[in-house]
Coordinates of C-alpha atoms in Angstrom, one line a residue:
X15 CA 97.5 91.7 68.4
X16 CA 96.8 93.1 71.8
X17 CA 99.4 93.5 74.4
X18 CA 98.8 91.5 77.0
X19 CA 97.5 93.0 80.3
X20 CA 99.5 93.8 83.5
X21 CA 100.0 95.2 86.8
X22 CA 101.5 98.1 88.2
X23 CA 104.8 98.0 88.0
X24 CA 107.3 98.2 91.0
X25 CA 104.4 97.2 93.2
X26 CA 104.6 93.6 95.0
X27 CA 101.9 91.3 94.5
X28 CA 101.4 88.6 96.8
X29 CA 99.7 86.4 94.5
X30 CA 103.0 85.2 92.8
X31 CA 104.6 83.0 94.5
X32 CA 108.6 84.6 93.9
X33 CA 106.7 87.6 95.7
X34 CA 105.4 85.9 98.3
X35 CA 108.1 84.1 99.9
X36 CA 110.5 87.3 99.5
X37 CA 107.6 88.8 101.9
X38 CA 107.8 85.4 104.1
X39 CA 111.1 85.8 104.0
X40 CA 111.1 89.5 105.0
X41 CA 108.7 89.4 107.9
X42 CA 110.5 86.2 109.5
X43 CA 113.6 88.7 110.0
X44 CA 111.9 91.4 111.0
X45 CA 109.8 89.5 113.7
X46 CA 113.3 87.8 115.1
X47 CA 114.2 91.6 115.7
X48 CA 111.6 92.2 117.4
X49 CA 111.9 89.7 119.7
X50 CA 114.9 90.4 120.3
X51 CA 114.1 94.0 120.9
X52 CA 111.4 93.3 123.1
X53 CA 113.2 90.6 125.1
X54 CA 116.4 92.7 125.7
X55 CA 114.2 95.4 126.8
X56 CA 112.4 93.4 129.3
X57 CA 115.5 92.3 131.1
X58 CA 116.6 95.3 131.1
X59 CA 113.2 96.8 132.9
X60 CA 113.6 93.8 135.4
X61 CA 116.9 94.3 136.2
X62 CA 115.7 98.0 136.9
X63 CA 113.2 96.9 138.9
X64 CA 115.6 94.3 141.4
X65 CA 117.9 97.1 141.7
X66 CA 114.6 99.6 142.5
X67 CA 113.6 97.2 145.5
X68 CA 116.7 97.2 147.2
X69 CA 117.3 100.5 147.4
X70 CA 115.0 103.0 149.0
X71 CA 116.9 105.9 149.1
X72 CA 116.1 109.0 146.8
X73 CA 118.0 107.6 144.3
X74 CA 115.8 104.9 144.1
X75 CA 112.6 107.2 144.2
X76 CA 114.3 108.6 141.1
X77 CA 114.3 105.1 139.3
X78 CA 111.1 104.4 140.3
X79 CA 109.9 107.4 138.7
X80 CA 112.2 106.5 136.0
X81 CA 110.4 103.2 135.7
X82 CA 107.1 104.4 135.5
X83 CA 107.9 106.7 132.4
X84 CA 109.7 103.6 130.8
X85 CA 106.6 101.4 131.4
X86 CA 104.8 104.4 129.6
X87 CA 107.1 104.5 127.0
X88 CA 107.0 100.8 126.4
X89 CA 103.3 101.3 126.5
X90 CA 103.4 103.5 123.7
X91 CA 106.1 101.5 121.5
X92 CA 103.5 98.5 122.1
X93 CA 101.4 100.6 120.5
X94 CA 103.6 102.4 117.7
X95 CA 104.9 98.9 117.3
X96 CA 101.3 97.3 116.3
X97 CA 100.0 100.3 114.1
X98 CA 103.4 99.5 112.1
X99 CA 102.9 95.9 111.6
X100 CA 98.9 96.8 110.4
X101 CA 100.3 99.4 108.3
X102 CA 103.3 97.5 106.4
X103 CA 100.5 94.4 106.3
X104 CA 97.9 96.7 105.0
X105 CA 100.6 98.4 102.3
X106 CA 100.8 94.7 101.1
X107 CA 97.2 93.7 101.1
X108 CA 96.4 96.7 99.4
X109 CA 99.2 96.9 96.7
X110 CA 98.6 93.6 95.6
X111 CA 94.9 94.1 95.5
X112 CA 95.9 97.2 93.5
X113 CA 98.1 95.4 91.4
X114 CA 95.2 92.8 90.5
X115 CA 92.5 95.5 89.8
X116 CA 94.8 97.1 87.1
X117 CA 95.3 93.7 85.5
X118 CA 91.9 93.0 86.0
X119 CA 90.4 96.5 84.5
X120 CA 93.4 96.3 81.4
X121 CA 92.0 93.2 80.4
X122 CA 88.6 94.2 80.8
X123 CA 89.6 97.1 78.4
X124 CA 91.1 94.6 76.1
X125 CA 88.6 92.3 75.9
X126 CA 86.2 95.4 74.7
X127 CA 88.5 96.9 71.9
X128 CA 88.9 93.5 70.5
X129 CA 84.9 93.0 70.0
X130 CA 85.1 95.5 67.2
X131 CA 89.3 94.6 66.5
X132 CA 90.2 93.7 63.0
X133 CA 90.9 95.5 59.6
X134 CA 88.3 97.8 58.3
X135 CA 85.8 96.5 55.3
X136 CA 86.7 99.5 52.6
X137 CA 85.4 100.4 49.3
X138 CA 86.6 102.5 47.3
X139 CA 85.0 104.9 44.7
X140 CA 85.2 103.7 41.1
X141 CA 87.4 105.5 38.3
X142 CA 86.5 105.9 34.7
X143 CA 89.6 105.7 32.7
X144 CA 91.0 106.3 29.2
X145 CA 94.2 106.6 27.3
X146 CA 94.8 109.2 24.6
X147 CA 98.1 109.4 22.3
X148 CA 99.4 112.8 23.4
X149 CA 102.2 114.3 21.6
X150 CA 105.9 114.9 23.0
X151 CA 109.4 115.9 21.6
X152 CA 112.9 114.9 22.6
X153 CA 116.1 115.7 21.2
X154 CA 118.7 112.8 19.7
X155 CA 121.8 113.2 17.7
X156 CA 122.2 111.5 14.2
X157 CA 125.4 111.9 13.0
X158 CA 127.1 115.3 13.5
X159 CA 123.6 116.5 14.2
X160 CA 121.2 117.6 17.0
X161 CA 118.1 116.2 15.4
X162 CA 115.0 116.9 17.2
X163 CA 112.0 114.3 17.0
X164 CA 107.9 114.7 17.7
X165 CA 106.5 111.4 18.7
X166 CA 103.1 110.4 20.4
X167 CA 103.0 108.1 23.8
X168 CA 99.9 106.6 25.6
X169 CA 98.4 108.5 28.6
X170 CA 96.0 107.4 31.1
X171 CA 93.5 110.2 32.0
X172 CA 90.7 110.1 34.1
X173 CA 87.1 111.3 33.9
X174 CA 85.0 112.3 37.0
X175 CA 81.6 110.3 37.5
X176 CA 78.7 112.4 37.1
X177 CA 77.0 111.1 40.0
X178 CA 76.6 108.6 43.0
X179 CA 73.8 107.0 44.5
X180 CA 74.8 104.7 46.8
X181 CA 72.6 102.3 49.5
X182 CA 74.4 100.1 51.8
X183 CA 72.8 98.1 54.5
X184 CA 74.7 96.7 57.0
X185 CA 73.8 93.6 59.8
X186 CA 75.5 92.8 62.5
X187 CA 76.6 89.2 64.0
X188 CA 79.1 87.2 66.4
X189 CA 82.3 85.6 64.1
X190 CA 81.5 81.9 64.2
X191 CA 85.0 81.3 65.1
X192 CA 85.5 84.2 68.0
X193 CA 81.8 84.1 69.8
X194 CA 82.7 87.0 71.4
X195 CA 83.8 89.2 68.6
X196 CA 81.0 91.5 66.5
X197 CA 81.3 91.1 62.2
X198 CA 79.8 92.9 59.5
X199 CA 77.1 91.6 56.8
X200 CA 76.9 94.2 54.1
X201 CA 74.7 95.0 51.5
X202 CA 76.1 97.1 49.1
X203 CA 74.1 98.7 45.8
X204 CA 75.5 101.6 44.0
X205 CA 74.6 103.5 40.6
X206 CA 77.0 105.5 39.0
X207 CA 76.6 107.8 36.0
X208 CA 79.2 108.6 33.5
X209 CA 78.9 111.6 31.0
X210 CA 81.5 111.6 28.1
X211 CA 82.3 115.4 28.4
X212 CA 85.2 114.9 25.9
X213 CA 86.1 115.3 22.0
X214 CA 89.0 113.2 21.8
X215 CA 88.1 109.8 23.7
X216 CA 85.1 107.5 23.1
X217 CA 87.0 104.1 24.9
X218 CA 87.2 104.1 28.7
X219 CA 87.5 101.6 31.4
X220 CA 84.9 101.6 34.5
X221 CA 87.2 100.4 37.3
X222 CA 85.2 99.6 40.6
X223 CA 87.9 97.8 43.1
X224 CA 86.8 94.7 45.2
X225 CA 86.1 96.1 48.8
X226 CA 89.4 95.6 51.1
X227 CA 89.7 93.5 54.0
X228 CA 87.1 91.4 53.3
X229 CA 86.7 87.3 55.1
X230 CA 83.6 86.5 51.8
X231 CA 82.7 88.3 49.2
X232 CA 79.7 86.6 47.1
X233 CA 77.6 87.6 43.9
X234 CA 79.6 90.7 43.0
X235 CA 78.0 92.0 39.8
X236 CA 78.8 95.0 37.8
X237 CA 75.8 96.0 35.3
X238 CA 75.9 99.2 32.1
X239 CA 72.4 100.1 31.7
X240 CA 70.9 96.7 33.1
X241 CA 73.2 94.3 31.2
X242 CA 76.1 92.6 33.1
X243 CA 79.8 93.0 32.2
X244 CA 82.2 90.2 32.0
X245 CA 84.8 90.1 33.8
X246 CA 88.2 89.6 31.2
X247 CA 90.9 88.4 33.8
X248 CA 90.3 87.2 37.1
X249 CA 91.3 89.5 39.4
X250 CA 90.7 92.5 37.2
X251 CA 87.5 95.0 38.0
X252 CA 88.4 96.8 34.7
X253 CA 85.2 96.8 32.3
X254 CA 85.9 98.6 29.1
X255 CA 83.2 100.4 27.5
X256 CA 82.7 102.8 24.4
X257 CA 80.9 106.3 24.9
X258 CA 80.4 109.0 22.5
X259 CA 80.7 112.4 22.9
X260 CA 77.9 114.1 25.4
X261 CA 75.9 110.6 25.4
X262 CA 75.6 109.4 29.3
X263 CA 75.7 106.0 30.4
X264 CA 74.8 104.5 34.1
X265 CA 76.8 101.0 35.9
X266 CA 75.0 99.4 38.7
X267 CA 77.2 98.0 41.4
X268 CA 76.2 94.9 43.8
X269 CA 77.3 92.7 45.7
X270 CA 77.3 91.0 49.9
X271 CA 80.5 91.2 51.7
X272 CA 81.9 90.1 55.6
X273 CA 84.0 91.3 57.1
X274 CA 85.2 93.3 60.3
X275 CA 83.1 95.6 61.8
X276 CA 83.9 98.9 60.8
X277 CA 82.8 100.0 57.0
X278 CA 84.0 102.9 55.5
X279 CA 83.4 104.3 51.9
X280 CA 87.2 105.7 50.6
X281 CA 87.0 108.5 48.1
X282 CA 90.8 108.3 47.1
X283 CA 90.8 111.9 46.7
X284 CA 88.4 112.1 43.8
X285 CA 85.9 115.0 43.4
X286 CA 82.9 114.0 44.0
X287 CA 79.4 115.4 42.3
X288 CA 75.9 114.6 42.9
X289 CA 76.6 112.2 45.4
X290 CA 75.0 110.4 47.6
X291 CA 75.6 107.7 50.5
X292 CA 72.9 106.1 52.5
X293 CA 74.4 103.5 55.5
X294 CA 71.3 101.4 57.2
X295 CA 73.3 100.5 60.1
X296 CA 70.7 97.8 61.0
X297 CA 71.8 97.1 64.5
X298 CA 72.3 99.4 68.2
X299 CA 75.0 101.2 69.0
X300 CA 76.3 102.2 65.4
X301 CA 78.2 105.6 64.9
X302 CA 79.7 107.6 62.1
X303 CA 83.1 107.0 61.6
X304 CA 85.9 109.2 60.4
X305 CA 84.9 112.8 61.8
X306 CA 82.7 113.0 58.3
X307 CA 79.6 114.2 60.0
X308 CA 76.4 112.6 58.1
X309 CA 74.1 114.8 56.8
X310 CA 71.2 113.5 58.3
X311 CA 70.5 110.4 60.7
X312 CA 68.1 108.9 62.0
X313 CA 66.6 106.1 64.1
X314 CA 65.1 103.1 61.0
X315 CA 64.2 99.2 62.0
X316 CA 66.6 98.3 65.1
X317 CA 69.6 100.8 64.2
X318 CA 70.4 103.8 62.7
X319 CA 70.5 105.3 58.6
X320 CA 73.3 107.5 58.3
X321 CA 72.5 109.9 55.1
X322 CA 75.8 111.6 53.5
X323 CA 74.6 114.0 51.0
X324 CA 76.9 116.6 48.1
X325 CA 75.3 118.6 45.4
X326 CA 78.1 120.2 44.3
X327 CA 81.6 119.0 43.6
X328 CA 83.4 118.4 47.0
X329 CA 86.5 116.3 48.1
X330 CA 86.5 114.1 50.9
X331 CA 90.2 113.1 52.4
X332 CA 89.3 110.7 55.0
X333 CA 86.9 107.6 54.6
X334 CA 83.4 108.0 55.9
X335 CA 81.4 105.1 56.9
X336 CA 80.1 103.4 59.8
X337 CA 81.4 101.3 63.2
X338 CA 80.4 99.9 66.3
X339 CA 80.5 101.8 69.1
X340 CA 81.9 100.1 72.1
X341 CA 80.3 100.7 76.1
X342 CA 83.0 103.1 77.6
X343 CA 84.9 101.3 80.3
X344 CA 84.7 104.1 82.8
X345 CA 86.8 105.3 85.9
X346 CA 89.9 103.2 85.0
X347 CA 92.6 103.6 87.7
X348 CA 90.7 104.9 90.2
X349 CA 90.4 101.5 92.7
X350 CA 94.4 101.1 91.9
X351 CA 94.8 105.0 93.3
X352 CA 92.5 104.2 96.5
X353 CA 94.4 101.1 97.0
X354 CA 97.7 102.4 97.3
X355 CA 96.4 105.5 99.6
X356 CA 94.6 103.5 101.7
X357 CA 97.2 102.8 104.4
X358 CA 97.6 106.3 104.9
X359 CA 93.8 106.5 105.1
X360 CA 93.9 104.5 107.9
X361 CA 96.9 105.8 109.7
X362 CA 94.7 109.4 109.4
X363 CA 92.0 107.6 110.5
X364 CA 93.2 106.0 113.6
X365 CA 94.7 108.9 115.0
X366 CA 91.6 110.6 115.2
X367 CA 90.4 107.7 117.3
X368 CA 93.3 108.2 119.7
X369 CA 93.1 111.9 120.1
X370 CA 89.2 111.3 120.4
X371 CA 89.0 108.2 123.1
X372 CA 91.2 106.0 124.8
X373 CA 92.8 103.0 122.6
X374 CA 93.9 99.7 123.7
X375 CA 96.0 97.4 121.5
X376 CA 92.8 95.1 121.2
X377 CA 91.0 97.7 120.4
X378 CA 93.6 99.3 117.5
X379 CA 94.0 95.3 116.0
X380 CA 90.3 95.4 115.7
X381 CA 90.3 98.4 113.9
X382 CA 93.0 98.0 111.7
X383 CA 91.4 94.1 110.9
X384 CA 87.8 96.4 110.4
X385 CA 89.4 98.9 108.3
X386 CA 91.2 96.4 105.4
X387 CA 88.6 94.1 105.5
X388 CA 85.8 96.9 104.0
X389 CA 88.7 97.6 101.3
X390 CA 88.8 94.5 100.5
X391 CA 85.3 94.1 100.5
X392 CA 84.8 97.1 98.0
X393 CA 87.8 95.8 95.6
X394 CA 85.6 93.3 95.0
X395 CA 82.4 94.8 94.8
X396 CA 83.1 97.0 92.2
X397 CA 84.0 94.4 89.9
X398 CA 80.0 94.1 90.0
X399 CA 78.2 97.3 90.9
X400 CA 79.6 101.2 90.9
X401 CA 82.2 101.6 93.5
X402 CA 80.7 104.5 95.1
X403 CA 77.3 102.8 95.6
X404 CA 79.5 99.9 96.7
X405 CA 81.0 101.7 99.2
X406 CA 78.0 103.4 100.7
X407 CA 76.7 100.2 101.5
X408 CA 80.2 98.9 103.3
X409 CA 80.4 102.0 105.2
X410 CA 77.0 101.6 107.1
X411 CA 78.6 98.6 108.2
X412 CA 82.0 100.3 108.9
X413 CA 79.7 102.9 111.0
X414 CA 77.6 100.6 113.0
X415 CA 80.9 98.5 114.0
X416 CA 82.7 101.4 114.9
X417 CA 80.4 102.3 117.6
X418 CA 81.5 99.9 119.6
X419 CA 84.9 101.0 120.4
X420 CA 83.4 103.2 123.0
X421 CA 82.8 102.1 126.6
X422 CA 79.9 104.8 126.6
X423 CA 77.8 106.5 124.5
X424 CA 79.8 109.5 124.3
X425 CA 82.9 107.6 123.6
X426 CA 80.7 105.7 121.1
X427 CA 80.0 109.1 119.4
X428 CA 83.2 110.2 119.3
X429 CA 84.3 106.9 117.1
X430 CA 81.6 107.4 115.4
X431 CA 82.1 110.9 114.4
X432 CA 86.1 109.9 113.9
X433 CA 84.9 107.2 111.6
X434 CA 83.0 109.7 109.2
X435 CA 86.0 111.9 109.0
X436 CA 88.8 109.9 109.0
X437 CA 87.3 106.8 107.0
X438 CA 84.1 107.5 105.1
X439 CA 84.7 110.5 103.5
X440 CA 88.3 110.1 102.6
X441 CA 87.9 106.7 100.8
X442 CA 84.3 108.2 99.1
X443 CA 86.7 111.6 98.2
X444 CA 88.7 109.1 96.3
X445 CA 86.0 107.2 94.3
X446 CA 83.9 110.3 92.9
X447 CA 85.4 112.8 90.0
X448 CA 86.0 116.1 92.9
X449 CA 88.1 114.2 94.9
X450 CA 90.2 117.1 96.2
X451 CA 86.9 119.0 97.1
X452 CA 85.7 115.6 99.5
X453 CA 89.1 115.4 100.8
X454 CA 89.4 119.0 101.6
X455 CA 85.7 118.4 103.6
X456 CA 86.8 115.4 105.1
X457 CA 90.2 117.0 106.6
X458 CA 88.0 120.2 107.7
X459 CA 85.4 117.6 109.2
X460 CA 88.5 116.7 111.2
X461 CA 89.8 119.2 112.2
X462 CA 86.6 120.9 113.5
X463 CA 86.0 117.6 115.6
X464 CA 89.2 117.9 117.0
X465 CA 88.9 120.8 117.9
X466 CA 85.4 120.9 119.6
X467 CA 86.4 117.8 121.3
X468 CA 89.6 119.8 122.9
X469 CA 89.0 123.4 122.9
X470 CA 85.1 123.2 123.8
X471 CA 84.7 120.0 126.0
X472 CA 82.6 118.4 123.5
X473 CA 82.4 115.3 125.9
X474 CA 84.3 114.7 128.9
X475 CA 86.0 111.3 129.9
X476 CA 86.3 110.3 133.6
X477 CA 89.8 110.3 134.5
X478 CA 89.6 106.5 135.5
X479 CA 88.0 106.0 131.8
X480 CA 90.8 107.8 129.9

């Protein structure tokens, strides 16, 4: 079973309701205190300002003076005050976004492995096995005694199978009870040869297992020399046979299984000689499985034949067969990473708009409004199309809306060129694999602006303008 999919932990996510009224909650008490903040300071700046009109000495020069640079200040906290409410808004907006892109891409992930989930469909290489009476000695005590004793016990040996030729064909379907899960149809014909290389032993048992995992297995035949074998017990795959010494004898194996989709072929650490597996994977995206690399494949009907061929005696550890390879989900984690960065994205970006041209608090709520609604916009795009194409498109929109926070054309150039560096190219640096090399671009991109803007006079602003 397959864990079920979630967020990010320690990361709030506005779309449960526990969540959301903590936040409700939270931003209630923090607007009260700002109220208050701002009311105290207001009567505080009028009572100033009384006190300023009935005096016109030098001390009241002073507090005029005084006054101004408090307006400014309060100017500026206005300012610092509303960049700090789009900020901690934006943190929110963007961590639960981030927090519902990882759940979406885990179960996206999920819902892929368990396409080709389930217990693999195994078969494992037949034994040929006899018992011989081999002699052994023990020691006993009769009487007064140490007598010793020969005896003879039963002992099961094995004899290696001359040769394999094995054919398997495999389809591919939907499970009639999952329609979105992939099962296997499978073919299977293999012939087997059996030398009797020995003196001693002319009885021996041909023991071909039933393939593992299996959901149907129909018309399983085993056949010496074209005639079938009866099964004794139910249950049992052991067919007893006689052989004489140096004569050869050959069992045909058949039979059409379902099961999961993944077959493999299990050598149980037998030596194998003159062998020979060929897999018709008769469906796209089939691969080897195992790390057993076929020794030939090639492209036959709609799949792929995978050929594994061994002259000699070898051993094979691991089971080599065939599965379905599954389309690689790509780029996990990368949306939940420019999600979380993406208030400090904008903080970087706005302050290149207020070192470039002058701000008002319209203009920095339009911006901040602008800025999360293209990062929402590409959330959701990329749940359809590639993020970076995604976000090429959103940002010639970012760009041409941008352009109006300048009164002029010079001060629209300025955004403009503030946009590019502080919003374009850090959220593209994010999205593609050489993220530190776009970031390092984009924060050289700003720095040169800056810097030709103040040290060179890229544009001047009238003082009434500024």
């Amino acid at each position: 079973m397959f864990e079920v999919a979630q967020g990010i932990p320690g990361l709030p996510d506005l779309t449960q309701p526990s969540e959301l009224i903590q936040f409700g909650a939270k931003v209630l008490r923090t607007f009260l205190i700002l109220v208050g903040l701002v009311g105290f300071m207001g009567l505080v700046l009028a009572a100033l300002n009384f006190s300023h009109r009935r005096d016109e000495s030098e001390t009241g020069d002073m507090l005029g003076q005084w006054l101004v640079g408090y307006s400014v200040l309060l100017r500026l906290l206005l300012h610092a005050g509303l960049v700090f409410i789009l900020s901690i808004a934006g943190f929110f907006l963007c961590s639960t976004l981030g927090t519902r892109y990882h759940f979406w891409e885990q179960a996206r992930v999920a819902q892929v492995a368990e396409s080709v989930a389930g217990e693999r469909l195994e078969q494992t290489a037949p034994q040929v096995r006899y018992v011989i009476q081999e002699p052994y000695s023990y020691n006993t005590q009769v009487g007064n005694r140490l007598v010793r004793v020969q005896e003879t016990r039963p002992v099961t040996r094995f004899l290696t199978v001359a040769g394999s030729q094995i054919e398997v064909k495999i389809d591919q379907t939907l499970d009639p009870q999952k329609s979105d899960r992939a099962i296997y149809r499978v073919n299977f014909n293999g012939d087997y040869q059996v030398t009797n290389q020995l003196r001693e032993a002319q009885n021996f048992f041909f023991e071909i297992p039933q393939p593992n995992s299996y959901s149907l297995l129909q018309n399983f035949k085993v056949e010496q020399n074209g005639k079938i074998l009866p099964q004794s017990n139910p249950g049992d795959y052991a067919f007893p046979f006689r052989l004489g010494p140096g004569e050869q004898t050959r069992f045909r194996v058949t039979y059409q299984a379902q099961g999961a989709p993944r077959w493999v072929y299990n050598a149980n650490g037998q030596l194998l000689s003159n062998f020979r597996l060929s897999v018709l994977a008769n469906f796209p995206g089939a691969d080897f499985a195992s790390g057993i690399v076929p020794t030939e494949a090639k492209v036959e009907e709609r799949g792929t034949r995978f050929t594994w061929v061994f002259d000699g005696n070898v051993s094979v550890l691991n089971p080599f067969g065939v599965f379905t390879a599954t389309s690689r989900v790509r780029n996990t984690g990368v949306l939940p990473r420019l999600l979380l960065l993406a208030p400090a994205l904008f903080l970087w970006w706005l302050l290149l708009l207020y070192l470039s041209l002058p701000m008002s608090l319209r203009d920095v709520a339009i911006a901040g409004g602008l800025f999360f609604a293209c990062i929402l916009a590409l959330t959701y795009f990329s749940r359809t199309i590639d993020s970076q194409l995604a976000w090429l498109a959103i940002s010639l929109f970012f760009l041409v809306v941008s352009w109006g926070l300048g009164k002029t054309w010079r001060a629209s150039l300025a955004a403009f060129i503030s946009t590019i560096a502080g919003g374009v190219l850090p959220v593209l640096g994010l999205l593609v694999p050489y993220s530190g090399l776009t970031l390092s671009l984009a924060g050289l991109l700003s720095v040169a602006w800056l810097a030709a803007l103040n040290w060179y006079g890229f544009y001047q602003l009238d003082r009434e303008t500024r």
